[in-house]
Short mmCIF file of C-alpha atoms and ligand atoms in Angstrom, two decimals:
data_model
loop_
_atom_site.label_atom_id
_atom_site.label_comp_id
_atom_site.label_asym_id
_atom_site.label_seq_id
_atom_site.Cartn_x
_atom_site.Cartn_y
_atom_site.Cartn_z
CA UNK A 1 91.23 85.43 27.97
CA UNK A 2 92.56 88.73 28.45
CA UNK A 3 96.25 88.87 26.52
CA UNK A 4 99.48 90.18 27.67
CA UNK A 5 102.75 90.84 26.43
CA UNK A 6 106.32 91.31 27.82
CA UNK A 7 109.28 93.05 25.84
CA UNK A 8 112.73 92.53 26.80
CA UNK A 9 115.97 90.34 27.40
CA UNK A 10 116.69 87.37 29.06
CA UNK A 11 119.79 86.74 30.36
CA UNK A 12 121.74 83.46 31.18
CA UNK A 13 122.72 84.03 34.56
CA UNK A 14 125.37 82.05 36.04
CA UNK A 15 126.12 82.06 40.01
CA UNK A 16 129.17 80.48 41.68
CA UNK A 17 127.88 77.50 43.94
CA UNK A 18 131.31 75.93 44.85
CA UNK A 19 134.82 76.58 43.42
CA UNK A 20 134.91 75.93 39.81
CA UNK A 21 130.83 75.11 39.41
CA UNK A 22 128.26 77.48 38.38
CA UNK A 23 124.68 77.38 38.39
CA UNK A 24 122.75 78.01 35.15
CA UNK A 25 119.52 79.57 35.33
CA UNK A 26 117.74 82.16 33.16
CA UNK A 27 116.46 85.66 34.16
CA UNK A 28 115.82 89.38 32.98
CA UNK A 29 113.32 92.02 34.52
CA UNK A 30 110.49 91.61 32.45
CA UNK A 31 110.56 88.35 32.29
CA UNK A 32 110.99 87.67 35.57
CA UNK A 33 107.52 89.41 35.86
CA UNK A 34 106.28 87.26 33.18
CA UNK A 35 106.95 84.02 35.31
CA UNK A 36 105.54 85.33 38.19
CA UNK A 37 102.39 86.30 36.27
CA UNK A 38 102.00 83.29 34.79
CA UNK A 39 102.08 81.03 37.83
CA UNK A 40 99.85 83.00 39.70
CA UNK A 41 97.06 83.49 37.27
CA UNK A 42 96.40 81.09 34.90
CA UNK A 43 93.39 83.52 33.22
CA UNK A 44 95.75 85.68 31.55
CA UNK A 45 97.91 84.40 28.27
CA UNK A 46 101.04 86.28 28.77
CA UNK A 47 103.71 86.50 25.69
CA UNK A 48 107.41 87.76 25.73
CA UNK A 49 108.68 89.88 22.86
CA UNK A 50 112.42 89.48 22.41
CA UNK A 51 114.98 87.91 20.28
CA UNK A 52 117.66 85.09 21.19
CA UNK A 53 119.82 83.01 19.10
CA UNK A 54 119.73 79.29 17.58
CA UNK A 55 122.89 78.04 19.72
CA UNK A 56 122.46 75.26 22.93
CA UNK A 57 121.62 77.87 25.57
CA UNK A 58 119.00 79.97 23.56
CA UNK A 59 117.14 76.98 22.49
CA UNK A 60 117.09 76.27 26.37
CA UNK A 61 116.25 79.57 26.90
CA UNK A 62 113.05 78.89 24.44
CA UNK A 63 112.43 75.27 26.16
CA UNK A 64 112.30 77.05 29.61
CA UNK A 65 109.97 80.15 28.30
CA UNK A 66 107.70 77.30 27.01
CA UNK A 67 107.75 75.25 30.16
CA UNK A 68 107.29 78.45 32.31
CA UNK A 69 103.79 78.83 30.25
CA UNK A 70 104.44 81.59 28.38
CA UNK A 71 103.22 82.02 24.96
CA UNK A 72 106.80 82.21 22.44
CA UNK A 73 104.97 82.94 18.90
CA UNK A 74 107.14 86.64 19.94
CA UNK A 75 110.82 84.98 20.45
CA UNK A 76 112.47 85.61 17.50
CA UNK A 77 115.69 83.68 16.64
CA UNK A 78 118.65 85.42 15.09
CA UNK A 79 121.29 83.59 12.91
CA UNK A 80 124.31 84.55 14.17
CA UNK A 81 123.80 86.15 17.92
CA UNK A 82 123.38 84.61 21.17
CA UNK A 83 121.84 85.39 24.16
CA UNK A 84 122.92 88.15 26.60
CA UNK A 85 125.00 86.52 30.23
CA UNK A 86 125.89 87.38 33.14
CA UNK A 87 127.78 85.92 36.21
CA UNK A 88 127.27 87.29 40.30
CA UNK A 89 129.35 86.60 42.49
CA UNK A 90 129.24 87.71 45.87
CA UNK A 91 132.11 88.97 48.07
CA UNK A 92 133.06 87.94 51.97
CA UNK A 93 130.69 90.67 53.03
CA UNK A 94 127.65 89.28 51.11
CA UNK A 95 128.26 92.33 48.58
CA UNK A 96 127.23 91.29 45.22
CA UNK A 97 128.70 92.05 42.49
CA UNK A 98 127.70 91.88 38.37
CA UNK A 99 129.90 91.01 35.33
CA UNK A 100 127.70 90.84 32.20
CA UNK A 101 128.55 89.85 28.49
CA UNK A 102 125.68 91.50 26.46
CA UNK A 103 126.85 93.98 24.11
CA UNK A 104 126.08 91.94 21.38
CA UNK A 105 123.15 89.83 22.48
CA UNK A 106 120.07 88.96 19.79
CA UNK A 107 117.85 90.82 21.92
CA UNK A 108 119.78 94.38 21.03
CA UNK A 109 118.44 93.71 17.15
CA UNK A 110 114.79 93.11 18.33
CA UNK A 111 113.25 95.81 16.35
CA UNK A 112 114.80 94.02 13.26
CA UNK A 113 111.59 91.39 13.81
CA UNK A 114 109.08 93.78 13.84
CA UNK A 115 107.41 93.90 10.63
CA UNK A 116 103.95 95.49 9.84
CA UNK A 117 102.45 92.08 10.09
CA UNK A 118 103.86 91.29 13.61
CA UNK A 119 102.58 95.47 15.06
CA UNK A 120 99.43 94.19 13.79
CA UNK A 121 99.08 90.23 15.32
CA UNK A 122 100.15 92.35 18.66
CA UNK A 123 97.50 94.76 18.36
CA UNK A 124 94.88 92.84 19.63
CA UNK A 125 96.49 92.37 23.11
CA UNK A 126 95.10 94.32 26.12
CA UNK A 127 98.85 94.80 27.87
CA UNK A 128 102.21 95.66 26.42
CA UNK A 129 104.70 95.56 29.17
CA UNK A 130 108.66 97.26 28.87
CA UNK A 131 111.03 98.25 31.22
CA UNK A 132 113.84 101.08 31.14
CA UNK A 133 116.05 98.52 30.75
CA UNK A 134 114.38 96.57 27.46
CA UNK A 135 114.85 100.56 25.79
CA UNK A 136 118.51 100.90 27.02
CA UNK A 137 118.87 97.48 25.57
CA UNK A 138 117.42 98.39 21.79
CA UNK A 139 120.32 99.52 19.04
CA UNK A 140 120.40 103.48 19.73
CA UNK A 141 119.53 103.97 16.16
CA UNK A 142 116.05 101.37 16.07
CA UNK A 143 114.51 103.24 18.96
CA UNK A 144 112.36 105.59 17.01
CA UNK A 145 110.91 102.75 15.37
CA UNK A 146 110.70 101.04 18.29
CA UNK A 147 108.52 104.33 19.67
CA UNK A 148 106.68 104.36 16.63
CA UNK A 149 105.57 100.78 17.10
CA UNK A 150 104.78 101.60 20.67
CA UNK A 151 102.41 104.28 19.18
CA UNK A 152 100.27 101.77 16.88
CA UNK A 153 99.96 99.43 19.66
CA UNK A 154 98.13 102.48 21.83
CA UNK A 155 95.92 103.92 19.23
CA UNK A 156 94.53 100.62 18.45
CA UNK A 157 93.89 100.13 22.27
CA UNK A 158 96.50 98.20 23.66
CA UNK A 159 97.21 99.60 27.67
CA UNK A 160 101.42 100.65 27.47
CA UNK A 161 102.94 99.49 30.75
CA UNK A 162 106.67 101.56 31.58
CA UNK A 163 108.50 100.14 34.51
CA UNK A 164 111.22 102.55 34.64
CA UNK A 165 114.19 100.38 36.05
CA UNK A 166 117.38 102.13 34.84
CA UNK A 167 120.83 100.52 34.72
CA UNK A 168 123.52 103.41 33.98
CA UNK A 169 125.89 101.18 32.35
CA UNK A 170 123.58 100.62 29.61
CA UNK A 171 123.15 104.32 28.84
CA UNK A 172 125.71 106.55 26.70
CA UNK A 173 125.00 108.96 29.69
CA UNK A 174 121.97 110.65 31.73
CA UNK A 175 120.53 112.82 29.50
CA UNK A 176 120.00 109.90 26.91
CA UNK A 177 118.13 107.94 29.38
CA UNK A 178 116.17 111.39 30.77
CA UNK A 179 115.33 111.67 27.02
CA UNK A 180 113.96 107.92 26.41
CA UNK A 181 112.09 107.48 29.78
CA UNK A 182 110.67 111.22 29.07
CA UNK A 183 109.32 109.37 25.80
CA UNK A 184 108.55 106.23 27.85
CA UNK A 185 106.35 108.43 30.59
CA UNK A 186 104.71 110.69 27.63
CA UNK A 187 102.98 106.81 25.92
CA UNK A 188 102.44 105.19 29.08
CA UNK A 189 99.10 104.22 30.37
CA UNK A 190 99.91 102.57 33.76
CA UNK A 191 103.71 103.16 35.16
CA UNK A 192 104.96 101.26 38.19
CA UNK A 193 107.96 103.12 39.40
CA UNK A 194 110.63 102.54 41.65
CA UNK A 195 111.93 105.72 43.97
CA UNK A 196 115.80 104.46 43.51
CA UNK A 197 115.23 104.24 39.99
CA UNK A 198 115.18 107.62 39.44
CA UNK A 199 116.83 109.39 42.00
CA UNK A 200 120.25 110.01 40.18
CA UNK A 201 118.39 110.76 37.02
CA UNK A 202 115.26 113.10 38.22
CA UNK A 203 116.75 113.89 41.78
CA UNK A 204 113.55 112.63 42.94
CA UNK A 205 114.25 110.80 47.09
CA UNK A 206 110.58 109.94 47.91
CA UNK A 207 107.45 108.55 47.00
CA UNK A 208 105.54 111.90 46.90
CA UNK A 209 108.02 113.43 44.48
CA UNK A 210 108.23 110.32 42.24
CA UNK A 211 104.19 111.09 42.06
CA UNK A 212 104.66 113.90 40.83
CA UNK A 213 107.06 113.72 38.15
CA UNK A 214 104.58 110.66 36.89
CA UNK A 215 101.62 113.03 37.22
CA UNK A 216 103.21 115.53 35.00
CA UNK A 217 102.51 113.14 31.99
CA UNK A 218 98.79 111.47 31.29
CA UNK A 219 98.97 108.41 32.89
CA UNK A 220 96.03 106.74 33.87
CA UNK A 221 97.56 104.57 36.65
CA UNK A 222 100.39 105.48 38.77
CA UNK A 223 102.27 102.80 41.08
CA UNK A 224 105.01 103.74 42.80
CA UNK A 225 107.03 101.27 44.97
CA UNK A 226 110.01 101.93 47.51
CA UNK A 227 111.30 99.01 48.96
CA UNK A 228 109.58 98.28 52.63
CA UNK A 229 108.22 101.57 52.75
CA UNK A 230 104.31 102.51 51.69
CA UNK A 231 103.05 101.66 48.44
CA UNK A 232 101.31 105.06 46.54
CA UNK A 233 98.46 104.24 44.23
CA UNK A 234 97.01 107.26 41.77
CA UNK A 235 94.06 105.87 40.04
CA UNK A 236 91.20 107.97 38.76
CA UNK A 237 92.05 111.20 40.31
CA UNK A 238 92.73 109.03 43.67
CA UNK A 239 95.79 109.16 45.57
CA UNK A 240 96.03 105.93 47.99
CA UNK A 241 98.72 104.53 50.46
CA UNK A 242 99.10 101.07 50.96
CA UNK A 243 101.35 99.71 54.09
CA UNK A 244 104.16 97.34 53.32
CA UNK A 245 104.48 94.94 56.18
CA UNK A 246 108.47 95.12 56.13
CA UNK A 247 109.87 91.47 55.93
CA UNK A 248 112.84 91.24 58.55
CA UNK A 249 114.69 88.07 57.06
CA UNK A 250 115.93 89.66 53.90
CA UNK A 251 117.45 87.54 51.89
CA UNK A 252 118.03 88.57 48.03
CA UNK A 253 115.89 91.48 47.23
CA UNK A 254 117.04 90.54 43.40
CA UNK A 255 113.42 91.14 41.16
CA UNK A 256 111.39 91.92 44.28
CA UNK A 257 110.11 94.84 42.07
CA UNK A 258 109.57 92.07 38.50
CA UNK A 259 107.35 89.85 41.12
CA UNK A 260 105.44 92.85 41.99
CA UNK A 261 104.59 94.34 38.55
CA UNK A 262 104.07 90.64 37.74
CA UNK A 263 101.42 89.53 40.24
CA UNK A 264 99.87 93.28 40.41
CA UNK A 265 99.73 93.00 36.59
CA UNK A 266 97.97 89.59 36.33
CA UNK A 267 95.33 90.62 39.51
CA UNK A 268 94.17 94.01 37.36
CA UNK A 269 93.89 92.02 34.41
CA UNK A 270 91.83 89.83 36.32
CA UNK A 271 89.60 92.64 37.84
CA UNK A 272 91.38 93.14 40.91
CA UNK A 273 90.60 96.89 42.49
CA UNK A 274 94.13 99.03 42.74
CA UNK A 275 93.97 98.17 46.39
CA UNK A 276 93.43 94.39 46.17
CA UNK A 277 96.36 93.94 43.43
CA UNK A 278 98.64 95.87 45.60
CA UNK A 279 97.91 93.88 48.56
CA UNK A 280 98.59 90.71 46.26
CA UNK A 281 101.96 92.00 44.19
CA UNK A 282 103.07 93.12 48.04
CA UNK A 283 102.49 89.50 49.68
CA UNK A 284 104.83 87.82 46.13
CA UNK A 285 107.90 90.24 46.78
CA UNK A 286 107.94 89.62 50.18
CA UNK A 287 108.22 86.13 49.94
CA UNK A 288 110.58 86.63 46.64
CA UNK A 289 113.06 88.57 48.81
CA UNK A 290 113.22 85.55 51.50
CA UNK A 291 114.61 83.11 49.10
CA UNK A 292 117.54 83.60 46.60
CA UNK A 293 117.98 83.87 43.26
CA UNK A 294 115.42 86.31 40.53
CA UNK A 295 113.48 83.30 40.07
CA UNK A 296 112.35 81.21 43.28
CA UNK A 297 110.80 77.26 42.88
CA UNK A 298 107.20 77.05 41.94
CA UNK A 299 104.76 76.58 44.66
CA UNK A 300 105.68 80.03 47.04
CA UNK A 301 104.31 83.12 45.71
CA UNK A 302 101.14 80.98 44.54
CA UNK A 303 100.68 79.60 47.85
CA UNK A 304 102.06 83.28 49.70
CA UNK A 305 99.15 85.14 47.94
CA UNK A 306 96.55 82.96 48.07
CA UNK A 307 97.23 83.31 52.52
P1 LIG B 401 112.68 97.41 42.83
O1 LIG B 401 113.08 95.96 42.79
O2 LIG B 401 111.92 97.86 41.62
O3 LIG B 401 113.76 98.35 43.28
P2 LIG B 401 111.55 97.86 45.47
O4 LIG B 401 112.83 97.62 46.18
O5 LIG B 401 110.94 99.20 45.61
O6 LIG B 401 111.55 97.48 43.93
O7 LIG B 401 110.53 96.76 45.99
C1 LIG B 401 109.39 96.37 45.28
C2 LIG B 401 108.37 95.82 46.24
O8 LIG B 401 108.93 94.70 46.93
C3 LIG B 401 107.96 96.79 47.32
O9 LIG B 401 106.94 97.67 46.89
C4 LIG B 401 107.49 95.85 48.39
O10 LIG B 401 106.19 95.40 48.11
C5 LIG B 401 108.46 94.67 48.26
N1 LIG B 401 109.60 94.83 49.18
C6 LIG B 401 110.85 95.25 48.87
N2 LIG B 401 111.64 95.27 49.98
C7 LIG B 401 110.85 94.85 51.02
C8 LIG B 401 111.06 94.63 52.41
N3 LIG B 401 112.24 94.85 53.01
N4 LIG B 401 110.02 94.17 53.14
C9 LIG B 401 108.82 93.92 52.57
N5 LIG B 401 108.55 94.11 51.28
C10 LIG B 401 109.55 94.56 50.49
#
C-alpha cells in the first residue's frame, strides 16, 4: 500500500449558524486534502504530521482524524498547548471574513517531536505533503531543522510535495516568505501551485508565468491551478493544458484547491497518468465549491469522480 503523509495544522473552526450558536467543525489545508484523499481512495494509507494538545477539543480533533481514516501514529500531543481556532463570519454582502486565535497553537512546536527515530519511521513513505502555510506556521527559529528533516526524507526517497498557499498574516513580511518558499521550491519533487498564491509575492498574474518561476527549480512535476481557468501540467519535459469546465453555482470556493491536491494526489499514487488525475482532482473541487464549508458530507466527491 503505497504510504502518504500530510504536515500541518488543524484548526477548530467555528461558523455562526444563528445568533448566539456556532458550529464546530475541524479544518486546515493539508488536512483538508488528507480527508479528501482518504475517502476517495482507499489504496493509499495517508498520515498527518502535526501536534495538538490533551484538552476536550484536541482529543476530538484526534477522534475525528481517526474516524476520517487517517493514520495518527504522527499527532503528537503537547502538555500545555491547544489547538489553533478560528471563527468566519460572513457579512450582509456574503463577504467573509476570518478571526483566528493561533499564535500559540501545539502545532507551532511541531519540530519539537521530531526526533531521529521519528525522520527515520517516516522515511519509508513514498509522499510527504506541506503547504506554505504548515512553514509559516513552524517557530521561525525550528525551520532549519525542519528543512533539514525535509532533506533526509528526499535522499532516502521519499517524493516532497510543496503546495505553496501563502497567508501574509502569518509571515514577519514578504521577503521571509520569498526566502522559505524559495527553500520550499529548491526540495520539491511535485509542486501544485496556485496563480493567486503568488502574485503579491513573485508578481507572477498567469498560469504561464507561474510555470516558469516553478521551472526555474528541479521539479519533476509541475501543477499549476487558477481557479475556473485551464489547468497546466509539466511532466517529463511535457507541457499540457487541461480545460476546467467552470461550475456556475458557486457556492464556497473555501479548500477547492486542498480537494484538488487531495484527489490528484491519491489518483498518481494510484497510477493515474497526469491527465487522468487532473481530470479527477478537477471533477472533487467542483463539486467542493457547490456546497459550504472546507469539509463537505461524505458520499459527493466519491460519487462526483467516479461520474
Ligand atoms: P486555491 O484554492 O488553491 O486558490 P483555485 O482557486 O485555483 O485553488 O482552484 C483549485 C481548483 O478548483 C481549480 O484548478 C479547479 O479545478 C477548481 N475550481 C476552482 N474554481 C472553480 C470554478 N469556478 N469552476 C470550476 N472549477 C473550479
Amino acid at each position: 500500500m503505497k504510504k502518504i503523509c500530510f504536515m500541518g495544522e488543524c484548526m477548530v473552526e467555528l461558523r455562526p449558524v444563528e445568533p448566539q450558536k456556532l458550529n464546530q467543525s475541524f479544518a486546515g489545508d493539508v488536512y483538508n486534502s488528507a480527508v479528501y484523499l482518504t475517502r476517495c481512495f482507499d489504496d493509499v494509507s495517508a498520515s498527518m504530521l502535526t501536534a495538538v494538545g490533551s484538552d476536550r477539543l484536541s482529543n476530538e480533533m484526534m477522534a475525528q482524524f481517526k474516524q476520517d481514516g487517517l493514520n495518527t501514529s504522527y499527532v503528537f500531543q503537547h502538555e500545555t498547548r491547544s489547538t489553533g481556532l478560528y471563527l468566519i463570519e460572513t457579512d450582509d454582502t456574503g463577504e467573509r471574513s476570518f478571526t483566528y486565535w493561533r499564535s500559540e497553537s501545539a502545532a507551532k512546536q511541531i519540530m519539537s517531536f521530531i526526533t531521529k527515530a521519528q525522520t527515520e519511521a517516516l522515511s519509508d513513505l513514498d509522499q510527504f505533503v506541506f503547504s506554505g502555510i504548515s512553514i509559516a506556521i513552524i517557530e521561525a527559529g525550528d525551520r532549519d531543522a525542519f528543512w533539514q528533516f525535509l532533506t533526509t526524507l528526499k535522499s532516502k526517497g521519499v517524493q516532497i510535495v510543496f503546495d505553496p498557499n501563502y497567508r501574509a498574516r502569518l509571515w514577519k513580511n514578504e521577503s521571509e516568505a520569498v526566502i522559505n518558499f524559495d527553500r520550499a521550491f529548491a526540495l520539491c519533487d511535485v509542486t501544485l501551485a496556485g496563480v493567486e498564491d503568488l502574485t503579491s509575492l513573485y508578481g507572477v498574474h498567469t498560469s504561464e508565468e507561474v510555470l516558469q518561476l516553478c521551472q526555474k527549480h528541479d521539479i519533476s512535476e509541475i501543477i499549476v491551478k487558477d481557479g475556473s481557468s485551464s489547468v497546466i501540467s509539466f511532466f517529463d519535459n511535457e507541457r499540457a493544458e487541461h480545460a476546467i469546465t467552470p461550475v456556475t453555482k458557486v457556492v464556497d470556493t473555501t479548500s477547492a484547491g486542498d480537494a484538488f491536491n487531495g484527489v490528484y494526489l491519491g489518483a498518481r499514487l494510484s497510477g493515474s497518468t497526469i491527465c487522468e488525475a487532473i481530470s479527477l482532482a478537477a471533477k472533487a473541487a467542483g463539486i467542493v465549491i457547490q456546497h459550504p464549508g472546507a469539509i463537505i458530507p461524505k458520499g459527493l466527491v466519491e460519487k462526483a469522480i467516479a461520474s
